[in-house]
Short mmCIF file of C-alpha atoms and ligand atoms in Angstrom, two decimals:
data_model
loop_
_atom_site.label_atom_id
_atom_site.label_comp_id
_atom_site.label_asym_id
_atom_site.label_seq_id
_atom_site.Cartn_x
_atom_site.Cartn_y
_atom_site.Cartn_z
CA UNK Y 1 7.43 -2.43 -22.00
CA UNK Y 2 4.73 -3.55 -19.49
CA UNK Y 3 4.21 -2.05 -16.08
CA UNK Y 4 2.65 -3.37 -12.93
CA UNK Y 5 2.13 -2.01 -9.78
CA UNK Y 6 0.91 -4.08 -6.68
CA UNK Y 7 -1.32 -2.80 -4.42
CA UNK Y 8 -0.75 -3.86 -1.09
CA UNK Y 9 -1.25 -3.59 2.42
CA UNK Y 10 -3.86 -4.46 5.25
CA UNK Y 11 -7.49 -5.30 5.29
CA UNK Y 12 -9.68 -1.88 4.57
CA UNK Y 13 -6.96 0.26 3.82
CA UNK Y 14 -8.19 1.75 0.30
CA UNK Y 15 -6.77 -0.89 -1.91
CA UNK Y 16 -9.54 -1.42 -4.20
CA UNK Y 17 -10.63 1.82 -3.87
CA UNK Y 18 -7.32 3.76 -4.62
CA UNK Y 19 -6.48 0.99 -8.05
CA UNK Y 20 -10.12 2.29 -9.07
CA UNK Y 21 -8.65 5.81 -8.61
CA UNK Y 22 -5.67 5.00 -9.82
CA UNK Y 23 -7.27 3.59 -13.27
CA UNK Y 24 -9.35 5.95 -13.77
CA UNK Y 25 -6.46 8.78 -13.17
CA UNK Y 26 -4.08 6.64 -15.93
CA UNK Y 27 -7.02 6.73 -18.33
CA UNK Y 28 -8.02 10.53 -18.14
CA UNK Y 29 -4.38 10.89 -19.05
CA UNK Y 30 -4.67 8.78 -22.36
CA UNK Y 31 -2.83 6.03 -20.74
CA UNK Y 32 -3.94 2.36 -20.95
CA UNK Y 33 -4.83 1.36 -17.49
CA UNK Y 34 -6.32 -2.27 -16.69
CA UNK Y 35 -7.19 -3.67 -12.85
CA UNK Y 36 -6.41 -6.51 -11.94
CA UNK Y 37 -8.53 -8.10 -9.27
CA UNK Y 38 -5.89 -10.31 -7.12
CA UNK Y 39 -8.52 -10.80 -3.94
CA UNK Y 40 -10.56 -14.25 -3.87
CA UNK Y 41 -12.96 -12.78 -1.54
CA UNK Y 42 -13.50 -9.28 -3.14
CA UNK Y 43 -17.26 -8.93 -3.04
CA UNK Y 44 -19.28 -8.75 -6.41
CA UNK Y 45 -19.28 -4.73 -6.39
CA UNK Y 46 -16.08 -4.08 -5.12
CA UNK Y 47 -15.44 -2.27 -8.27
CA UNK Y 48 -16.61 0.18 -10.62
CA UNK Y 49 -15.70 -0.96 -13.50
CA UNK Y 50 -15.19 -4.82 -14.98
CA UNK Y 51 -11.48 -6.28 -13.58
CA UNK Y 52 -9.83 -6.89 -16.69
CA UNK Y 53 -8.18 -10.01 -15.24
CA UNK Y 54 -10.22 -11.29 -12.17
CA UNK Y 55 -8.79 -14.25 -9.94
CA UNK Y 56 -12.52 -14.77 -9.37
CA UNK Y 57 -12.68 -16.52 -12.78
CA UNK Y 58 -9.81 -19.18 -11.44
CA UNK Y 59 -10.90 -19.53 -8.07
CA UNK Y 60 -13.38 -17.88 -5.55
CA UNK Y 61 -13.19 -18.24 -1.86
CA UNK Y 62 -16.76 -19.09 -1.61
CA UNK Y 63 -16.03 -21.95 -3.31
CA UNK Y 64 -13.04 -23.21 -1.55
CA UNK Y 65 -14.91 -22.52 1.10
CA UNK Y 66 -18.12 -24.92 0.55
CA UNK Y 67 -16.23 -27.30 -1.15
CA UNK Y 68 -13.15 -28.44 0.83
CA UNK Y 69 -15.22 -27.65 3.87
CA UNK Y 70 -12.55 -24.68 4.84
CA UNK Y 71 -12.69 -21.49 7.16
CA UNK Y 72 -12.03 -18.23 5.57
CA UNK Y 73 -8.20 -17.89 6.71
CA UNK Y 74 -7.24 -21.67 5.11
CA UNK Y 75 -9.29 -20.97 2.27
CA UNK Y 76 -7.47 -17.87 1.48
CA UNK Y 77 -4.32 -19.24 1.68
CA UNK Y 78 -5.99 -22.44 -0.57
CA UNK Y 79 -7.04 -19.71 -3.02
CA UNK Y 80 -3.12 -18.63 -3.45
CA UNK Y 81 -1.84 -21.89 -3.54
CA UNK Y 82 -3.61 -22.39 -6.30
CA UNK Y 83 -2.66 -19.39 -7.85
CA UNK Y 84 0.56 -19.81 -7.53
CA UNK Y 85 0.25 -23.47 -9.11
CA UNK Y 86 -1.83 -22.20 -12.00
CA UNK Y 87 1.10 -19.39 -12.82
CA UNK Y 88 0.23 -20.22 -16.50
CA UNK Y 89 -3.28 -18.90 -15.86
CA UNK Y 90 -2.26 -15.57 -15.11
CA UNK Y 91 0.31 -15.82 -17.91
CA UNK Y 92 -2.34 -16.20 -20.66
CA UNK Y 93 -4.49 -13.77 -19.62
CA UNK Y 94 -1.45 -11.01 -19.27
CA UNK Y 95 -0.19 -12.53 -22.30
CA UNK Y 96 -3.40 -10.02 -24.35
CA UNK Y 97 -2.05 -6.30 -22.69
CA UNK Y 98 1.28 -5.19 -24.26
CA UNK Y 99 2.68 -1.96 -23.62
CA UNK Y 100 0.14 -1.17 -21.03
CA UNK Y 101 -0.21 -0.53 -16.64
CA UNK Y 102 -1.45 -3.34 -15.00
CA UNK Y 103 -3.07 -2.15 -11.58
CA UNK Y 104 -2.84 -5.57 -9.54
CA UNK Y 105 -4.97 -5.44 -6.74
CA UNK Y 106 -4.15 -7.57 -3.78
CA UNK Y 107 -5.82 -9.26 -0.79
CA UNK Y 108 -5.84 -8.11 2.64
CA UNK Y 109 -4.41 -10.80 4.58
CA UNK Y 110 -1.21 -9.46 6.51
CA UNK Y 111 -0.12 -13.11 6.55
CA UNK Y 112 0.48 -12.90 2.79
CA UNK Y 113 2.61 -9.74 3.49
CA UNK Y 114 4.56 -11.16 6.42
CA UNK Y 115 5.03 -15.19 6.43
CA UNK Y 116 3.54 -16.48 3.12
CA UNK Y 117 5.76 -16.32 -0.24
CA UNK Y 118 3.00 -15.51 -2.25
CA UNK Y 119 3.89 -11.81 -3.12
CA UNK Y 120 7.63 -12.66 -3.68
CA UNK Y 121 6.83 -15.57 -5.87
CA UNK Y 122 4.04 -13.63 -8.02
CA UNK Y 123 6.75 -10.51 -8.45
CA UNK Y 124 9.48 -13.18 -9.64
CA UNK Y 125 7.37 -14.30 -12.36
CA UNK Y 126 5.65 -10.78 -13.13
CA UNK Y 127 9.46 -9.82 -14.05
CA UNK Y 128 10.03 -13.46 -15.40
CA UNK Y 129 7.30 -12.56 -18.06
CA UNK Y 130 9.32 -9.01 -18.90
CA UNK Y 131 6.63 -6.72 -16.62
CA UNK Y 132 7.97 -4.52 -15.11
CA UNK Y 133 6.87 -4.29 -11.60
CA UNK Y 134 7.04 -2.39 -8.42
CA UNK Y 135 4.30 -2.10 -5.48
CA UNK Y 136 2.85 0.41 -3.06
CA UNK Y 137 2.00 -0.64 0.08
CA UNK Y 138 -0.71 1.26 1.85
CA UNK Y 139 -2.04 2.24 5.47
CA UNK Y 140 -5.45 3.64 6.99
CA UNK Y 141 -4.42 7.10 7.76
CA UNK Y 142 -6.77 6.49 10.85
CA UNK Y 143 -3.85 4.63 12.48
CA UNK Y 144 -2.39 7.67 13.39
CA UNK Y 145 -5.34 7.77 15.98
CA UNK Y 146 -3.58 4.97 18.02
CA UNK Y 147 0.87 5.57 18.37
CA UNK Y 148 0.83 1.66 19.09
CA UNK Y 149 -1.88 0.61 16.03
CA UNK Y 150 0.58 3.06 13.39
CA UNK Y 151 3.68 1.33 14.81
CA UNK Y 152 2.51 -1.98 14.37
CA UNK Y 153 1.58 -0.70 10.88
CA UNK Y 154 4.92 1.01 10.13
CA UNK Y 155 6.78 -2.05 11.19
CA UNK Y 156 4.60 -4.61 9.11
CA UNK Y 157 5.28 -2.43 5.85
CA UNK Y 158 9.41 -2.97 6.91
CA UNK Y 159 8.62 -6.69 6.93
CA UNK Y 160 6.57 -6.62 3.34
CA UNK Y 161 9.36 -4.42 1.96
CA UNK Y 162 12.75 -6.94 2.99
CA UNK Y 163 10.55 -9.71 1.84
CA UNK Y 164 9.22 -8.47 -1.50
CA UNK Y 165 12.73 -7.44 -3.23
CA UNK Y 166 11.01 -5.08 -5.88
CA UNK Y 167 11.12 -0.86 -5.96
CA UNK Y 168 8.82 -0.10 -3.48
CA UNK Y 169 6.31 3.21 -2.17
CA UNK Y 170 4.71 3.65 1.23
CA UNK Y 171 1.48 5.44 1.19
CA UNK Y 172 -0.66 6.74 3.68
CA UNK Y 173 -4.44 6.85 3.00
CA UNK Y 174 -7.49 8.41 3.52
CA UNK Y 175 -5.95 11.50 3.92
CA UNK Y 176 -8.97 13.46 3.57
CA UNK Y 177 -10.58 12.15 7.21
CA UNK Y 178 -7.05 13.86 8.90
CA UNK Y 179 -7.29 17.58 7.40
CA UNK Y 180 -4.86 19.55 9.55
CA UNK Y 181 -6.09 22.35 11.56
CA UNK Y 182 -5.36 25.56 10.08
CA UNK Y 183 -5.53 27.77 13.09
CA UNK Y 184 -2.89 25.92 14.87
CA UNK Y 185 -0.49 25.02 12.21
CA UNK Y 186 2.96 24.43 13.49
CA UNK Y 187 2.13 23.56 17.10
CA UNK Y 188 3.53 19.98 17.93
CA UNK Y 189 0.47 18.60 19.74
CA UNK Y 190 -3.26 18.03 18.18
CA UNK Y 191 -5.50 20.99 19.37
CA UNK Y 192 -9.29 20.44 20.11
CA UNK Y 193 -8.23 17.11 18.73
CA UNK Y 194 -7.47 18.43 14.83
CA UNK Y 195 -3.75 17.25 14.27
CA UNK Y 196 -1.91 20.01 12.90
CA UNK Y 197 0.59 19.38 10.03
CA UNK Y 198 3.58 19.34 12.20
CA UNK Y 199 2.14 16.51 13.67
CA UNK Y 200 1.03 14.68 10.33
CA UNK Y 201 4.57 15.09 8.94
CA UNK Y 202 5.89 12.84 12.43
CA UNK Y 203 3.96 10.14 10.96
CA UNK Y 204 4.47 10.12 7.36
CA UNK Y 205 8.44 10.23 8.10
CA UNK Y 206 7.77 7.91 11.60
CA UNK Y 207 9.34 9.20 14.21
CA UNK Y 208 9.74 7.17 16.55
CA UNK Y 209 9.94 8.87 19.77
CA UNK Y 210 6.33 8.85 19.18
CA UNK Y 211 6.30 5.40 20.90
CA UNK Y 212 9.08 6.40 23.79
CA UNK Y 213 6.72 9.01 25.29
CA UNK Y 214 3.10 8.79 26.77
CA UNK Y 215 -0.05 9.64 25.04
CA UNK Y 216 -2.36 11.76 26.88
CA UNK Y 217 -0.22 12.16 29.85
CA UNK Y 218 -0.47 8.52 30.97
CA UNK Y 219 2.31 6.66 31.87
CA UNK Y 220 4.20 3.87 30.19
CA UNK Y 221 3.31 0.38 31.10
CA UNK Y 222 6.72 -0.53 32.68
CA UNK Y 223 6.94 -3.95 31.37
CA UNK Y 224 6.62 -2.70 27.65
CA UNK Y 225 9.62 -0.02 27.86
CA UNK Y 226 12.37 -2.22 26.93
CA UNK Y 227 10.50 -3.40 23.95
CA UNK Y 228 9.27 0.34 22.95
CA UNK Y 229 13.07 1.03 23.66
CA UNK Y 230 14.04 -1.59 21.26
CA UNK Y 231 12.07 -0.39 18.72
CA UNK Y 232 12.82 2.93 18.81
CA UNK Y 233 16.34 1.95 18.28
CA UNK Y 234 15.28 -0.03 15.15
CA UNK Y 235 13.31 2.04 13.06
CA UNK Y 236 16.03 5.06 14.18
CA UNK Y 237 18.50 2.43 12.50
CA UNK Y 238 16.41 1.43 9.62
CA UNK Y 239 14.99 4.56 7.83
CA UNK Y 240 13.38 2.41 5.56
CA UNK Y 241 9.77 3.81 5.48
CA UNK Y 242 8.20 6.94 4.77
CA UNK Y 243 4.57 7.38 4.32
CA UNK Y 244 3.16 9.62 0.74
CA UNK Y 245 -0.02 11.08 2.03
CA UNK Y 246 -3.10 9.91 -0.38
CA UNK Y 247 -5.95 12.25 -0.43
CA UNK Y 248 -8.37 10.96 -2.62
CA UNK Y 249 -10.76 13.95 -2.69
CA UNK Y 250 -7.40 16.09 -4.31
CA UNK Y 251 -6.51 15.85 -7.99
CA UNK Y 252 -3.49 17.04 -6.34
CA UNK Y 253 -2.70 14.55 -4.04
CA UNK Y 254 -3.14 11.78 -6.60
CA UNK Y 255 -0.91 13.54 -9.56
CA UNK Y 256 1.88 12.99 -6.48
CA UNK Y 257 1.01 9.74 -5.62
CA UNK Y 258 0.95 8.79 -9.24
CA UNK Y 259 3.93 10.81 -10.33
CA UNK Y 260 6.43 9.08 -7.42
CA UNK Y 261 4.93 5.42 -8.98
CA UNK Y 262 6.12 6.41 -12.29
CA UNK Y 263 9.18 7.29 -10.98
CA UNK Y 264 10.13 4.18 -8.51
CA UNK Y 265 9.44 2.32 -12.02
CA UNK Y 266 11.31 4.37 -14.62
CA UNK Y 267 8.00 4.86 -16.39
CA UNK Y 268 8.45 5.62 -20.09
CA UNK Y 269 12.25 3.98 -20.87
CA UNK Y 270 12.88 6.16 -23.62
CA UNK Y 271 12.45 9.47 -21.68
CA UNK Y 272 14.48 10.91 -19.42
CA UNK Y 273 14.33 9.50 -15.87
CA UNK Y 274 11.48 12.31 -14.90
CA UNK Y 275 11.96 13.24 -11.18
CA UNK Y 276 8.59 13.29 -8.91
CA UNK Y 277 6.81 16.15 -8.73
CA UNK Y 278 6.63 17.56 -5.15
CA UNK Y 279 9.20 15.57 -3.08
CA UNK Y 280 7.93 16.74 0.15
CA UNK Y 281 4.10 15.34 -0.52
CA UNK Y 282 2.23 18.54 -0.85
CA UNK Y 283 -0.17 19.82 1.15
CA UNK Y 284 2.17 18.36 4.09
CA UNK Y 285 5.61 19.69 4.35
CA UNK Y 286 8.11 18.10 6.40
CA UNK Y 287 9.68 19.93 9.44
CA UNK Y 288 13.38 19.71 10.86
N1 LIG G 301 -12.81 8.67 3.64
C1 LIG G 301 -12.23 7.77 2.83
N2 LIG G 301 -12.65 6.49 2.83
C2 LIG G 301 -12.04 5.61 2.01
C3 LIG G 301 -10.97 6.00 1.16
N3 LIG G 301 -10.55 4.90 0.49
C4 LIG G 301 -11.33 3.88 0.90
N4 LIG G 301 -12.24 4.29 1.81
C5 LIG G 301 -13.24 3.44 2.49
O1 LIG G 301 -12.59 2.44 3.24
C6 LIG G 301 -13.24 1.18 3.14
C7 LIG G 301 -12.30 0.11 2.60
O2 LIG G 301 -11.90 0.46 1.28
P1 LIG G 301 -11.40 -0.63 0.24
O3 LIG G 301 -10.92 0.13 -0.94
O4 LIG G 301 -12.45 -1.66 0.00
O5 LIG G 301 -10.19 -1.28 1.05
P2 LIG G 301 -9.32 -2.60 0.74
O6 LIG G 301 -9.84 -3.66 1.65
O7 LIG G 301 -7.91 -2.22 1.09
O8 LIG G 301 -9.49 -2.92 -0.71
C8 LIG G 301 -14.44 1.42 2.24
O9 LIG G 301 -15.58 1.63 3.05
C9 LIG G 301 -14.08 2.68 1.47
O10 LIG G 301 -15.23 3.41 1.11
C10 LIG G 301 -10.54 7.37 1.18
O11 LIG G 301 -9.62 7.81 0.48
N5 LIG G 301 -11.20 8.21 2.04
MG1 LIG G 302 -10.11 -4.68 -1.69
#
């Protein structure tokens, strides 16, 4: 059996750095681990080690670029058009990994998460050729610095998620630029600006009375409470996403991260389905 994970989410949110990570974790472990470098505009050292399979080598945005005379948002979407019509590229170069974990780094471009078909169409023929795939979709933990910013983030990752029908993770990153404050540990509000873990956990399970009331004691603009209001209501309705917390500077935190991946694909058919270790995401415990 042959594995895949997709690695997903916005521009700068640790994609290329957590499948590096992620590799290098699967290795250590005696597992075969191979990257997959999905991003047209990924810059030359992007990564540490060689992509094993490197869209670069099909078609480079630079090129599409100076050639057809196209900005970097139409040559992006060029670049995946192409892709997708060249299906049998990516074919023969899977076609040399059997029984291995495919690491498939994706582009930035929230367009390709949102509107475009692009993911959807890749994961069809992923499973098509027997892989079995699911994908984690991350955020910059730093959009917890902005209630509207983390929304905005929370509800793109619900629109990825209905429109890519494959298993599916949420994972915050960065994790190691939020360290809760361990004097004030249980308190609800940041203190001298360190969020305490309370706090954390309201984010990584979004709750989203975060958006009904103020931040920092200002008031609401008026015209945007129906539409908080609405909101609200929706991701109340629609528990769909919770957030793992990703600290990259933790052994720990990775294990997790890795261990719930394993599990959202049924890692290993012939062993028993292994549960995750560490439901509740370590280091940050959820409240009541
Ligand atoms: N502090 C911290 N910085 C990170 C982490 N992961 C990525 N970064 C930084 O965030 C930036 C974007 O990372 P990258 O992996 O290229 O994001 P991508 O665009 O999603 O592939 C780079 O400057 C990284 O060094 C992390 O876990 N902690
Ligand atoms: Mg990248």
């Amino acid at each position: 059996m042959r594995y895949a994970v997709l690695v997903t989410g916005p521009a700068g949110a640790g994609k290329s750095t957590f499948s590096t990570a992620f590799a290098t974790h699967l290795r250590m472990a005696r597992r075969t681990a191979h990257i997959v470098n999905l991003d047209p505009a990924a810059t030359g050292d992007a990564f540490e080690y060689e992509p094993a399979i490197d869209i670069r080598e099909l078609v480079t945005l630079e090129d599409v670029m100076s050639e057809m005379g196209m900005g970097p948002n139409g040559g992006l979407v060029y670049c995946f058009e192409y892709l997708l019509q060249n299906m049998d590229w990516l074919e023969d170069e899977l076609g040399g990994y059997d029984e291995d974990y495919l690491i498939i780094d994706c582009p930035g471009q929230i367009e390709l998460y949102t509107h475009h078909p692009f993911l959807p169409i890749l994961a069809r023929n992923l499973q098509r050729m027997g892989i079995r795939t699911c994908a984690a979709y991350l955020i910059d933990s730093q959009f917890m610095e902005d209630r509207y910013k983390f929304f905005s983030g929370v509800l793109s990752a619900m629109s990825a998620m209905v429109n890519l029908e494959i298993p599916w993770i949420n994972i915050m990153s960065k994790m190691d630029l939020v360290s809760p404050s361990p004097s004030s540990e249980g308190a609800s509000e940041p203190r001298n600006g360190r969020r305490t873990r309370k706090d954390i956990s309201r984010y990584l399970d979004p709750d989203p009375l975060l958006l009904a009331t103020a931040r920092d004691g200002r008031v609401e603009n008026g015209r945007f409470h129906e539409l908080n209001r609405a909101l609200v209501q929706l991701i109340e309705d629609h528990p769909l996403v919770s957030f793992l917390p990703l600290d990259l500077t933790s052994t720990e935190s990775l294990e997790v991260v890795v261990s719930h991946i394993d599990f959202t694909m049924q890692y290993g058919e012939d062993e028993e389905p292994k549960e995750p270790n560490d439901l509740d995401g370590g280091d940050f415990p959820e409240v009541e």
